[in-house]
Short mmCIF file of C-alpha atoms in Angstrom, two decimals:
data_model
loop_
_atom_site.label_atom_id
_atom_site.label_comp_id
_atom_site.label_asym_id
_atom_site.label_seq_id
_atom_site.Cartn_x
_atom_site.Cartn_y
_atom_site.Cartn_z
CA UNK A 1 -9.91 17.46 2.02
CA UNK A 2 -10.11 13.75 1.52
CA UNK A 3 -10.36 12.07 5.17
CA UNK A 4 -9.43 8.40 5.81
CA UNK A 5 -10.18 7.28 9.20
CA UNK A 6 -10.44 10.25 11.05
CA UNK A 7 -7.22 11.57 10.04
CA UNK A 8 -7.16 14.40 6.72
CA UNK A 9 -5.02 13.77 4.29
CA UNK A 10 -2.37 16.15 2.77
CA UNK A 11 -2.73 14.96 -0.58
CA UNK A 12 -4.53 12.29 -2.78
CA UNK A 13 -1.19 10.66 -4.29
CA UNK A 14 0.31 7.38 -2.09
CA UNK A 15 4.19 7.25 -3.24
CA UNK A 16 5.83 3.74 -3.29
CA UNK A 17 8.97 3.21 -2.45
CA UNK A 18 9.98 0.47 -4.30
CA UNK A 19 12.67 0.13 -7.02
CA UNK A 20 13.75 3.65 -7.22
CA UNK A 21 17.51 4.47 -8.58
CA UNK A 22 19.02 5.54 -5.70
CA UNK A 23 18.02 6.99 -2.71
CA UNK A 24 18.62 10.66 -3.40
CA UNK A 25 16.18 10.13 -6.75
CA UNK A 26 13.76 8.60 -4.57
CA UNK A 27 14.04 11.84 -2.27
CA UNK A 28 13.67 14.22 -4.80
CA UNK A 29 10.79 12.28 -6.34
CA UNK A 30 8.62 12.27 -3.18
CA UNK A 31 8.97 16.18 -3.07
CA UNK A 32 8.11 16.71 -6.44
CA UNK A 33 4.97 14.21 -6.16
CA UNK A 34 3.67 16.16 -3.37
CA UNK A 35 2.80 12.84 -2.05
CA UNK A 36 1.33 12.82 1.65
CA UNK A 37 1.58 9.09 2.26
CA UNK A 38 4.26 6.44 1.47
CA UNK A 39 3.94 2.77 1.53
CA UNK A 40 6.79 0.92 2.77
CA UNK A 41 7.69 -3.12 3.86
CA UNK A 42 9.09 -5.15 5.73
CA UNK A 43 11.94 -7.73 4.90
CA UNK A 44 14.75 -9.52 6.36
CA UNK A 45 17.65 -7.31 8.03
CA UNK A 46 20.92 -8.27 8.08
CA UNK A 47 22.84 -7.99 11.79
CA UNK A 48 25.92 -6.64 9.30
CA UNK A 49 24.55 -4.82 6.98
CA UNK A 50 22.00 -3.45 8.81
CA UNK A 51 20.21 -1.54 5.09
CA UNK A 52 16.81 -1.18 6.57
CA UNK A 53 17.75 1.42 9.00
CA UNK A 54 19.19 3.56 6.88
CA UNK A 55 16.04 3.40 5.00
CA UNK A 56 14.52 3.61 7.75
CA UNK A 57 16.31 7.15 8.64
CA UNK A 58 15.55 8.69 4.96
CA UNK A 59 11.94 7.61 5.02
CA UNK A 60 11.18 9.74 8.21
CA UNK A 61 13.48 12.87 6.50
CA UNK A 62 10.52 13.23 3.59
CA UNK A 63 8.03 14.58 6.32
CA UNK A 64 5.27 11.55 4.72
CA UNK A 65 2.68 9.77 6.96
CA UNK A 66 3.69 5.86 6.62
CA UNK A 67 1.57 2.73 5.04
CA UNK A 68 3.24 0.01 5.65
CA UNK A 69 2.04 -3.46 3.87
CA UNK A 70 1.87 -6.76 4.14
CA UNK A 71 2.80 -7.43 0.44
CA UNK A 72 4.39 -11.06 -0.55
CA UNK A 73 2.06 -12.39 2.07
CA UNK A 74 0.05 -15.50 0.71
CA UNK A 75 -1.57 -16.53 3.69
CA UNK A 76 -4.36 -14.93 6.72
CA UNK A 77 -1.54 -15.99 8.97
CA UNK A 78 1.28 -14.54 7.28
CA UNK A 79 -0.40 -11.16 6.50
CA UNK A 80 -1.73 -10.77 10.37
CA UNK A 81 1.78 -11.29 11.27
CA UNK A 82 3.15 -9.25 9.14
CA UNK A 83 0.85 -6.31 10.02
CA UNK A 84 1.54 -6.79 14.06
CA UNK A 85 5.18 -6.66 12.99
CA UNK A 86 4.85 -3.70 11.02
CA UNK A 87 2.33 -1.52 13.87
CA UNK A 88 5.38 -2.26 16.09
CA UNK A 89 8.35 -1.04 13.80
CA UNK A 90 6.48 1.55 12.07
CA UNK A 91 4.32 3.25 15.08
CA UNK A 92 1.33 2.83 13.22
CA UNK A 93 -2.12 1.08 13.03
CA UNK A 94 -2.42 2.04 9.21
CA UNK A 95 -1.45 -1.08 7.11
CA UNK A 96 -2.00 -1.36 3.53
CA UNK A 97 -3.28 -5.53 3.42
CA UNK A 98 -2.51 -7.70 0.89
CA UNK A 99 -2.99 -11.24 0.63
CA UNK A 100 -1.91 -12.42 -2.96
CA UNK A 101 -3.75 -15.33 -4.35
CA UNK A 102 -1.98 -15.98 -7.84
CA UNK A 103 1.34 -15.16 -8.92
CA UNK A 104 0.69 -14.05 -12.47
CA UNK A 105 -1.54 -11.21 -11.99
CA UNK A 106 -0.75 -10.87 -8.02
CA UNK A 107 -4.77 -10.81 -7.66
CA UNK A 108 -5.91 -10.47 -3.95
CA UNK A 109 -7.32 -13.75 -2.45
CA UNK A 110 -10.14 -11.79 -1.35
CA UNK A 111 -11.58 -14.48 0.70
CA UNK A 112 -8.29 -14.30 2.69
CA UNK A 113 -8.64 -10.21 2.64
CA UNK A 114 -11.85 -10.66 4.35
CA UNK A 115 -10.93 -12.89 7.10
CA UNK A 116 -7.52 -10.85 7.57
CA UNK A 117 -9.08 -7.49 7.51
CA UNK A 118 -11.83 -8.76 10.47
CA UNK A 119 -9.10 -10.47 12.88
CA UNK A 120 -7.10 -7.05 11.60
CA UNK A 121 -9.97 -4.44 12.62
CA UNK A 122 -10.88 -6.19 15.63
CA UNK A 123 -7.31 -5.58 16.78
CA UNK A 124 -7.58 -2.15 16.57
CA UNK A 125 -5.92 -1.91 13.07
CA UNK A 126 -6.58 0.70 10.57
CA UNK A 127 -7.13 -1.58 7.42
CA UNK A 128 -6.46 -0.38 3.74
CA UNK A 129 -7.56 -3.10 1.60
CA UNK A 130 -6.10 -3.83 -1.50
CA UNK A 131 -8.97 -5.66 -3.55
CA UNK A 132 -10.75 -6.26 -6.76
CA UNK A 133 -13.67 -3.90 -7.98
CA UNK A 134 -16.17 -6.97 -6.55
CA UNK A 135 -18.74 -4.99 -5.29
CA UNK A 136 -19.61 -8.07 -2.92
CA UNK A 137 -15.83 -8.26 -1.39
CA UNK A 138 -15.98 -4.78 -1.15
CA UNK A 139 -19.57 -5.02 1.08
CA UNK A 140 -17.85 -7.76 3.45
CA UNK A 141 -14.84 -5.39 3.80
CA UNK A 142 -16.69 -2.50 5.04
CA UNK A 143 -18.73 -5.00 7.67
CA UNK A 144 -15.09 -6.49 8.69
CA UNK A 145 -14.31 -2.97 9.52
CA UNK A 146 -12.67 -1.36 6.92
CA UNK A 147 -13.26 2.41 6.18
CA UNK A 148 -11.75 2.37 2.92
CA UNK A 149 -11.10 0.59 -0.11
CA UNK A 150 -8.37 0.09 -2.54
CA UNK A 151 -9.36 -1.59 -5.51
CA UNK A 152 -6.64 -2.72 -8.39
CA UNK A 153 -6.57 -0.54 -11.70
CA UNK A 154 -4.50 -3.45 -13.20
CA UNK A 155 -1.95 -5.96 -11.97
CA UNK A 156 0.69 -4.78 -9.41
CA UNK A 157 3.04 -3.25 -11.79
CA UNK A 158 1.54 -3.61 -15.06
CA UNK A 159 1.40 -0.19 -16.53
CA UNK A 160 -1.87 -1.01 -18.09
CA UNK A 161 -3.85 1.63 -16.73
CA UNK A 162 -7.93 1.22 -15.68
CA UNK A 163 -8.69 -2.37 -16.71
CA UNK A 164 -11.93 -2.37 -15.86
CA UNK A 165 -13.44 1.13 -16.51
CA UNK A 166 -17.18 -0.78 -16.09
CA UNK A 167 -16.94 -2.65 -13.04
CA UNK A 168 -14.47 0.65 -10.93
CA UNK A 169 -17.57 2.63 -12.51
CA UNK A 170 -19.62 0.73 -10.52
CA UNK A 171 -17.99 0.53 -7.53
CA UNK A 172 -17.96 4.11 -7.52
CA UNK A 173 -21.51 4.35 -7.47
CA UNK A 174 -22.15 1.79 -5.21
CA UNK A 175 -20.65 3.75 -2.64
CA UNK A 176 -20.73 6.99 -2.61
CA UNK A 177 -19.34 7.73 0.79
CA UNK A 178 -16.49 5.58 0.84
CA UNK A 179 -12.94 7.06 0.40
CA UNK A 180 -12.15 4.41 -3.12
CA UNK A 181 -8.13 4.40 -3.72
CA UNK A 182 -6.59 3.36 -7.04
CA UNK A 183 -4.03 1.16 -5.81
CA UNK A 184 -2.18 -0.50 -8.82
CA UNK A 185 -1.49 -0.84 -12.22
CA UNK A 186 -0.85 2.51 -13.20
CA UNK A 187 1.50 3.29 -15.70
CA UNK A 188 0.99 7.01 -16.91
CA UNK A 189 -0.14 9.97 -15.68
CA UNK A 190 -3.61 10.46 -18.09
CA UNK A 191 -4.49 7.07 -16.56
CA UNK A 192 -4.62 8.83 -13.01
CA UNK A 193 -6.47 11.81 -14.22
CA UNK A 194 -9.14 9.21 -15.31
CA UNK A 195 -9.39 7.60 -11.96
CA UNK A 196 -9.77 11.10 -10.70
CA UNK A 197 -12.42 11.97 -13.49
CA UNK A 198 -14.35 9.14 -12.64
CA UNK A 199 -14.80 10.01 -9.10
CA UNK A 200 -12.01 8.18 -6.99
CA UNK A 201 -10.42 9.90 -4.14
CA UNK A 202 -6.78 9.21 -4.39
CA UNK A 203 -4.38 7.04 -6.15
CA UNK A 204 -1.54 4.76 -5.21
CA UNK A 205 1.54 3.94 -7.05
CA UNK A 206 4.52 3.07 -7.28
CA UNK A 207 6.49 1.58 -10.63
CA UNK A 208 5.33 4.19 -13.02
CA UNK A 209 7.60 6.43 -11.15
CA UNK A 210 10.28 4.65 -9.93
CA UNK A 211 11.01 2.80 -13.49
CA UNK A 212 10.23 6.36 -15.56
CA UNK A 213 13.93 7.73 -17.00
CA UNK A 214 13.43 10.83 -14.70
CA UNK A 215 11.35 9.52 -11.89
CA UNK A 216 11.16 12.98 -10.29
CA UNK A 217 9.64 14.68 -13.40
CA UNK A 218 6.97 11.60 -13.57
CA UNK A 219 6.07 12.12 -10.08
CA UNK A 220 5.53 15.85 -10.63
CA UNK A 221 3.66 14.78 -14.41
CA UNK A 222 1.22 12.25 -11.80
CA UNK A 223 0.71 15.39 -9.24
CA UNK A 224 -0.13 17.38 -12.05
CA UNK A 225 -2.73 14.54 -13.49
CA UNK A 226 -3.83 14.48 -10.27
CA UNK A 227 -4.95 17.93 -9.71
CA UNK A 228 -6.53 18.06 -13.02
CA UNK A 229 -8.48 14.80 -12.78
CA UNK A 230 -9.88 15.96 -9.57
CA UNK A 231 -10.82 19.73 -10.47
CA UNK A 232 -12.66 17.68 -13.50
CA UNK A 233 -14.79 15.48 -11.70
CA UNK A 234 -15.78 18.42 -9.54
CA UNK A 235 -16.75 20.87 -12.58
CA UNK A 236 -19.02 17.70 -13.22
CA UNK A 237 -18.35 16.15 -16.78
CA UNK A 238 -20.72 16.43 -19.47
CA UNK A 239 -22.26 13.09 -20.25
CA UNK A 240 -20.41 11.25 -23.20
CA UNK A 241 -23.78 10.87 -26.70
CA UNK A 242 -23.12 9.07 -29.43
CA UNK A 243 -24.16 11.15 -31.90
CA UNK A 244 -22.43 14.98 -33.53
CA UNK A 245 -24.09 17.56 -31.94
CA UNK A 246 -22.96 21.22 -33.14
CA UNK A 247 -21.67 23.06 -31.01
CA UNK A 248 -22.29 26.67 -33.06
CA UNK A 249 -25.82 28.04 -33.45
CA UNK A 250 -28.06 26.49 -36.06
CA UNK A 251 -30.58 29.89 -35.76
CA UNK A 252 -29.25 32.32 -37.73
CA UNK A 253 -26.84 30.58 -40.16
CA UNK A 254 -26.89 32.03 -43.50
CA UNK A 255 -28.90 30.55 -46.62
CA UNK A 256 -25.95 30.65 -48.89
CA UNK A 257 -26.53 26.87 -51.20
CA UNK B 1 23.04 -25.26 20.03
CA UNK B 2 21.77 -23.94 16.46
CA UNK B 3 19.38 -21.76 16.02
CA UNK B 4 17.99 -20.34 12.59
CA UNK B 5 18.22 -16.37 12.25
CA UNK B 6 16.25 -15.28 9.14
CA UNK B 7 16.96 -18.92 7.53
CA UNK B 8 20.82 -18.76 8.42
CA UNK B 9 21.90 -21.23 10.36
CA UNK B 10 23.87 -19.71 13.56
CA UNK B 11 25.51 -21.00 16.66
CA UNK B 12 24.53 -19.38 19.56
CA UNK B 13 24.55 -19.95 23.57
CA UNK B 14 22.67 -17.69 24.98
CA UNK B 15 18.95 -18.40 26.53
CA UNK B 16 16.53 -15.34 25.20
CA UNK B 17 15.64 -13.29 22.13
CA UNK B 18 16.85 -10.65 23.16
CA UNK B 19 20.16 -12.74 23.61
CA UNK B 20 20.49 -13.40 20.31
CA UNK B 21 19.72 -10.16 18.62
CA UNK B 22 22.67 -8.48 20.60
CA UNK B 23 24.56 -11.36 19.90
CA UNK B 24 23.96 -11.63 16.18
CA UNK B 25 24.46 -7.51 15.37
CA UNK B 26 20.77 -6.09 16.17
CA UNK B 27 21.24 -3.98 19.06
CA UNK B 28 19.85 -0.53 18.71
CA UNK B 29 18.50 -1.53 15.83
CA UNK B 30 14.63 -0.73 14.89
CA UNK B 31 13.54 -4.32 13.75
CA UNK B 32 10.37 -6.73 14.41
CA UNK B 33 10.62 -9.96 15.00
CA UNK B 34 8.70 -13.29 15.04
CA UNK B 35 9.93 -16.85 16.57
CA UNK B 36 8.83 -19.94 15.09
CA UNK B 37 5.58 -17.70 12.84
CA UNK B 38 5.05 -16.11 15.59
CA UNK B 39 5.40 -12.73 16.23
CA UNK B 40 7.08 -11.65 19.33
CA UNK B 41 6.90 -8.07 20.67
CA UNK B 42 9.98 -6.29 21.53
CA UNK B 43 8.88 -5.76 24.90
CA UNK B 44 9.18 -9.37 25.75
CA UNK B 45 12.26 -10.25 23.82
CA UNK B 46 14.36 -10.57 27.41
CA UNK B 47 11.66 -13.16 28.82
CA UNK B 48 11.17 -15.16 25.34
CA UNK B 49 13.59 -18.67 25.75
CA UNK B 50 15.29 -19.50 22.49
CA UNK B 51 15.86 -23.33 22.18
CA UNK B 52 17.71 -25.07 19.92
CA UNK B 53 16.12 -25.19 16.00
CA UNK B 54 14.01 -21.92 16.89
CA UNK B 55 13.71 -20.52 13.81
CA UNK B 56 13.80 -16.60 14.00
CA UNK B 57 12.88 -14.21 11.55
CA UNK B 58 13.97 -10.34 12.36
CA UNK B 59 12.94 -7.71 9.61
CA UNK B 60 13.27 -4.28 9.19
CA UNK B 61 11.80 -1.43 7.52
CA UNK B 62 11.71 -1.56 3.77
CA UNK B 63 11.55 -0.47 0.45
CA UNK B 64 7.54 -1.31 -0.47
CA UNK B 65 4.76 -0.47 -2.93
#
């Protein structure tokens, strides 16, 4: 069982829940996803309208353990902020950081990451890094305290799958004992089951579900992915040649030209 | 005097944070909130003066990814 800071986790798919329908799809998507975690925000509430609590009141019904995240945040200051906010509303010292540096691809400014994730740790925070594959940012994460790492597949809501099947490869290898999550980018289930091929421990998304036509059958097509991905990478691949090799016996075929 | 409650402009004569929450429809509410960038724990809303031009940003739990 897949273990991120002491505490085991239920399953390796993080749910978003972002952009969904309706809340009754987004219900019935989170218990066909088998999800264990779901990342949440924080944004302005209303004194009238008072939407967040109701949200609020239907996140806690779906039995999850909560990420919130510091996402829109551009600055060290603003994410900090954002994740003292959050560890008071939400009860938790998990928090899913993001500090954007450009708006096209919503890359991490991972020289902000850094800094936030060290004034973060030394707080007592729980960090979950959203990053690049940089095997260098990843190194100064785990000495500014973080115990796990959640590199991009492709930009935040892209749909584009594994960008950068070298470089995740990579980080993979590099380190072997560190729980790597798949946070981004995803857009189809086969694209998870190759994250899960290639060795990472758990995936987060969000759009490819919510934006599907039947979100709750693409959360239970991901959970699916999911299990097969994994149960791959444990029966340990064979390793891709470049050249045919048969597959039936060469001894023994008849002489029949 | 005028205070700013998550960029709204809003009259308001009362002297703490915790003053103008109740006033402005956040009682019982689960929210998180921050004066001026910074972030002010709920515990110390009643002792935190509000003056006039405080800007004051209260958020609640939301949809995320």
């Amino acid at each position: 069982m897949l273990s991120v800071y002491g505490t085991e986790l239920s399953s390796r798919l993080m749910l978003g829940t972002a952009q969904y329908p309706s809340p009754a799809i987004l219900a019935d998507a989170f218990a066909k996803s088998n999800a264990g975690i779901a990342t949440v925000s924080l944004r302005r509430e209303s004194g009238q309208d008072r939407a967040g609590q109701d949200f609020w009141s239907l996140i806690q019904s779906l039995g999850v353990q909560i990420l919130p995240n510091t996402a829109g945040c551009h600055t060290v200051k603003e994410a900090v902020t954002t994740a003292h906010m959050a560890r008071e509303v939400f009860g938790t010292k998990w928090i899913k950081l993001e500090v954007i540096g450009e708006e096209d691809t919503l890359q991490p400014d991972v020289f902000g990451l850094v800094e936030a994730a060290r004034i973060l740790s030394e707080d007592g925070f729980q960090v979950f890094p959203y990053t690049t594959e940089d095997l260098v940012v990843a190194d100064r994460l785990l000495n500014a305290g973080c115990e796990v790492l959640m590199p991009w597949g492709a930009p935040i809501g892209s749909g584009l799958g594994l960008n950068n099947t070298f470089g995740l490869r990579a980080m993979r290898a590099h380190f072997p004992d560190v729980p790597l999550v798949i946070d981004a980018g995803l857009g189809l289930p086969s694209q998870a089951a190759q994250a899960m091929e290639m060795g990472f421990d758990a995936v987060l998304l969000n759009t490819a579900v919510a934006k599907a036509g039947s979100p709750a059958d693409m959360a239970h097509a991901f959970a699916l992915a999911l299990e097969a991905g994994r149960a791959a990478y444990l029966a340990d691949p064979m390793e891709p040649r470049d050249m045919a090799a048969p597959s039936s016996p060469v001894i023994g075929k008849a002489f029949l030209s | 005097m005028t205070i700013l409650i998550n960029g709204k402009a809003t009259p308001f004569d009362g002297a703490t944070l915790a003053d103008a929450l109740n006033a402005n429809g956040y009682a019982d509410t689960v929210v998180a909130t921050a004066v001026n960038g910074t972030f002010v724990p709920a515990d110390a809303r009643s002792d935190f003066a509000i003056k006039a031009g405080d800007q004051i940003e209260v958020l609640a739990p939301m949809q995320g990814g």
